[in-house]
Tab-separated table of C-alpha atoms in Angstrom:
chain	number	residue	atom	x	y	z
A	11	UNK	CA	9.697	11.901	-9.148
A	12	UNK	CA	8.176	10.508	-5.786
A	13	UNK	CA	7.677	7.755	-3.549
A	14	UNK	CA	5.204	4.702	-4.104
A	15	UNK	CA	4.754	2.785	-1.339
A	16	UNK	CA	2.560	-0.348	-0.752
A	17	UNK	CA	2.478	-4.139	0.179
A	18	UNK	CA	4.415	-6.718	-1.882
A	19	UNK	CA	1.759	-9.832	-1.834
A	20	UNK	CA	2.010	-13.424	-3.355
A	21	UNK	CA	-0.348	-13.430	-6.261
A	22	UNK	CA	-2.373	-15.119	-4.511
A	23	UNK	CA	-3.071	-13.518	-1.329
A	24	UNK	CA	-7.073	-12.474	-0.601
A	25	UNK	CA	-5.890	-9.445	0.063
A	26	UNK	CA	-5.649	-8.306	-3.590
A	27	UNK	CA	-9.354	-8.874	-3.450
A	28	UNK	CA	-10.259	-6.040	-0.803
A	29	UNK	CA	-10.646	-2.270	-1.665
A	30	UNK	CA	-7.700	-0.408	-1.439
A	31	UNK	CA	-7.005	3.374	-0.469
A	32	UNK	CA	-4.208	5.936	-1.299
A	33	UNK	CA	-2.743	8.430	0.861
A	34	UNK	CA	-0.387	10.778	-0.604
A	35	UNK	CA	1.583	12.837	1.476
A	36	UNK	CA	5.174	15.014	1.228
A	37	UNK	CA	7.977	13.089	0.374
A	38	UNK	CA	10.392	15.148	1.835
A	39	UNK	CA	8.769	17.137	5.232
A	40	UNK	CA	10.098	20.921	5.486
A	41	UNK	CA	8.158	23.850	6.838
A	42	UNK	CA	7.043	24.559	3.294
A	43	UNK	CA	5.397	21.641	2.595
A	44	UNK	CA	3.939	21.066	5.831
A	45	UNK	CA	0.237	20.283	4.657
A	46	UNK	CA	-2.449	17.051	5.607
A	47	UNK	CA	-1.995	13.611	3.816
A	48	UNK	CA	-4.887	13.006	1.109
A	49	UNK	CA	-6.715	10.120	1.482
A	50	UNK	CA	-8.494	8.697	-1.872
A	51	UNK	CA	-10.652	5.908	-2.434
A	52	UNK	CA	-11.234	3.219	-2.120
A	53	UNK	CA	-10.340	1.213	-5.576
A	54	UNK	CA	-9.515	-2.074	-6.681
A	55	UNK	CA	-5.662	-2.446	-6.514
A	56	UNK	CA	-4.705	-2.142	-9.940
A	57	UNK	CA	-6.612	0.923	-10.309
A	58	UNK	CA	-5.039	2.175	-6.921
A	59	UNK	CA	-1.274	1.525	-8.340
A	60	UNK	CA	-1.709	2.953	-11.464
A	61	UNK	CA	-3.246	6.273	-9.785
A	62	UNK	CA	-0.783	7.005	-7.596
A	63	UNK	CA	1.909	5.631	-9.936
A	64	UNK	CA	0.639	8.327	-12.290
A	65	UNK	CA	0.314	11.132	-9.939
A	66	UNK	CA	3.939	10.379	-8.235
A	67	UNK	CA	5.661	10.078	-11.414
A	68	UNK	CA	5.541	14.205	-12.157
A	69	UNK	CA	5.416	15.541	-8.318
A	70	UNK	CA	7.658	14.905	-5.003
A	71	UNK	CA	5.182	12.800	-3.451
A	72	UNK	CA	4.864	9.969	-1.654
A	73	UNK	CA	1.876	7.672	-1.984
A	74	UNK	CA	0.777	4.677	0.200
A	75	UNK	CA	-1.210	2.715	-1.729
A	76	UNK	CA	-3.213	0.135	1.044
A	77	UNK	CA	-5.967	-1.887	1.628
A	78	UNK	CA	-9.189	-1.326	4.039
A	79	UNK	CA	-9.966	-4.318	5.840
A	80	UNK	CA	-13.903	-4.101	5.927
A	81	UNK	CA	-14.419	-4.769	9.683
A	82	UNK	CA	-18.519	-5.462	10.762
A	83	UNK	CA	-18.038	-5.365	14.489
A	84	UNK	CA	-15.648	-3.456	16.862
A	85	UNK	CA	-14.246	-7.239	18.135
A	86	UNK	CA	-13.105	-7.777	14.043
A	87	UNK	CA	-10.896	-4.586	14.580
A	88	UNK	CA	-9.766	-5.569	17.607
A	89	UNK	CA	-8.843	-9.131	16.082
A	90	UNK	CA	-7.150	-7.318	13.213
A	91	UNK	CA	-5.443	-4.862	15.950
A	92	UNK	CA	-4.076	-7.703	17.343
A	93	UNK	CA	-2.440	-9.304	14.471
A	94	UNK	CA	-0.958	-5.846	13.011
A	95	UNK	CA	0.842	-5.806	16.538
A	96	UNK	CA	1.504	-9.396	16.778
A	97	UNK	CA	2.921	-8.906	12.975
A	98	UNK	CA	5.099	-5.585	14.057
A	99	UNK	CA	6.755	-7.629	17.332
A	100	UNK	CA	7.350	-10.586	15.166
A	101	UNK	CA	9.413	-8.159	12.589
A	102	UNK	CA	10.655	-6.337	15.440
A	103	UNK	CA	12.309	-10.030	16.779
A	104	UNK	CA	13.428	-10.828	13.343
A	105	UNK	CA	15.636	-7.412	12.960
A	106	UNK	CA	16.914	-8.062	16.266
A	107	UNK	CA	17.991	-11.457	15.439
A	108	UNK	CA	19.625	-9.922	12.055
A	109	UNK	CA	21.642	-7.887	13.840
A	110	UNK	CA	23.646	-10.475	15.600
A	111	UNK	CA	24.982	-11.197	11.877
A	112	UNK	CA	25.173	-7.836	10.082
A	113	UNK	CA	23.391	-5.207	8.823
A	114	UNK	CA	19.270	-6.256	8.170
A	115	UNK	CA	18.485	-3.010	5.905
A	116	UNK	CA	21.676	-3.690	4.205
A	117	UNK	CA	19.833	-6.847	2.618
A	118	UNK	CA	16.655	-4.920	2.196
A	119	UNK	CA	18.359	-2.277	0.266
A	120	UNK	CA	20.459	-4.695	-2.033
A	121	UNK	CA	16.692	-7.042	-2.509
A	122	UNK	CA	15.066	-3.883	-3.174
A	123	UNK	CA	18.024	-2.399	-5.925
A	124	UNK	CA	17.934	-5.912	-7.516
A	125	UNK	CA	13.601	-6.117	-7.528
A	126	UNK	CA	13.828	-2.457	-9.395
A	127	UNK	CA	16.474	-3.288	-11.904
A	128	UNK	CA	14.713	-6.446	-12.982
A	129	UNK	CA	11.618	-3.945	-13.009
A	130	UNK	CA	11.577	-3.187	-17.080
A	131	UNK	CA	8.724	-0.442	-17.086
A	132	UNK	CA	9.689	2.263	-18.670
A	133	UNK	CA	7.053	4.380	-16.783
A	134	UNK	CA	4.112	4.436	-14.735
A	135	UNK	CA	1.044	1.789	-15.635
A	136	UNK	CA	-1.459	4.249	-17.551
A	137	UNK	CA	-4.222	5.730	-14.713
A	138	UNK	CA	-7.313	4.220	-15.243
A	139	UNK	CA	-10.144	6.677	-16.860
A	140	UNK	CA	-13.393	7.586	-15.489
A	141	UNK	CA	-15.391	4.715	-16.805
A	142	UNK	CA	-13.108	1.916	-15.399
A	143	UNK	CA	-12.679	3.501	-12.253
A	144	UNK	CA	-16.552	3.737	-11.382
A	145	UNK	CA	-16.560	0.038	-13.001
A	146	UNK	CA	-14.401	-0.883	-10.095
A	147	UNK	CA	-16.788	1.302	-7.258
A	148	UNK	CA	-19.262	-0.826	-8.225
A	149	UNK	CA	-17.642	-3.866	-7.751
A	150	UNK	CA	-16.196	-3.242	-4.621
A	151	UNK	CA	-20.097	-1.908	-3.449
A	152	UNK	CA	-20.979	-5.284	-4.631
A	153	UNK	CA	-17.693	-6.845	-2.327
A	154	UNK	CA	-18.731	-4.818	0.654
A	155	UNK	CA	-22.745	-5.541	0.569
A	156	UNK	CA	-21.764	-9.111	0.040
A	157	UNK	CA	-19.268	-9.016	3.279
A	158	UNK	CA	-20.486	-11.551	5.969
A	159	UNK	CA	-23.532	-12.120	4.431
């Protein structure tokens, strides 16, 4: 069994809305399985999860399931640049701070043991089939065309 990565978002945070990508890569790096991430997408999120929920649930993989921020100008990256690094310092400060009273991945680990045994899947979400996934292409075509506009 692998790795599934991605953001945990309030329900409703507009990012749910945006296309989302999937990189899988090794889970577990050795000279064997050196080899280049796969990119795939992009897909609505639910259609993203169950993918690579399906495909890392019989292979030692580890997918990132995220989404792509559909930037129109090179200032819009560089304003979204800006707040991944202003984001990264901020969680930089708060692990420092942490570590004035214990252990911060200690808590992480515990949050993340409790969040999987209240998790009562039995197995991965069933991967979407061909038909609902190019039902989602079209309505994230119909998201980007509409972008800005």
């Amino acid at each position: 069994m692998g790795a599934l990565v991605t953001l945990d978002l309030p329900d409703d945070s507009p990012m749910r809305g945006l296309p989302w990508i999937i990189t899988f890569a090794p889970l577990g790096e050795t000279d064997a399985d050196e080899w280049e991430p796969v990119v795939c997408g992009p897909y609505e999120r639910p259609h993203a999860l169950a993918l690579a929920e399906s495909v890392v649930a019989e292979e030692q993989l580890m997918a990132v399931v995220e989404p792509l921020l559909p930037a129109l100008s090179p200032d819009e990256i560089r304003s979204e640049i800006a707040a991944a690094q202003l984001a990264a310092q901020d969680e930089d400060n708060r692990i420092e701070a942490a570590d004035l009273y214990g252990d911060f991945e200690d808590v992480i680990d515990d949050e993340l043991e409790a969040a999987a045994e209240a998790d009562d899947r039995t197995g991965p979400l069933p991967a979407p089939d061909e038909a609902e996934l190019r039902a989602g292409f079209a309505r994230i075509a119909k998201l980007l065309t509409e972008k800005g506009g």
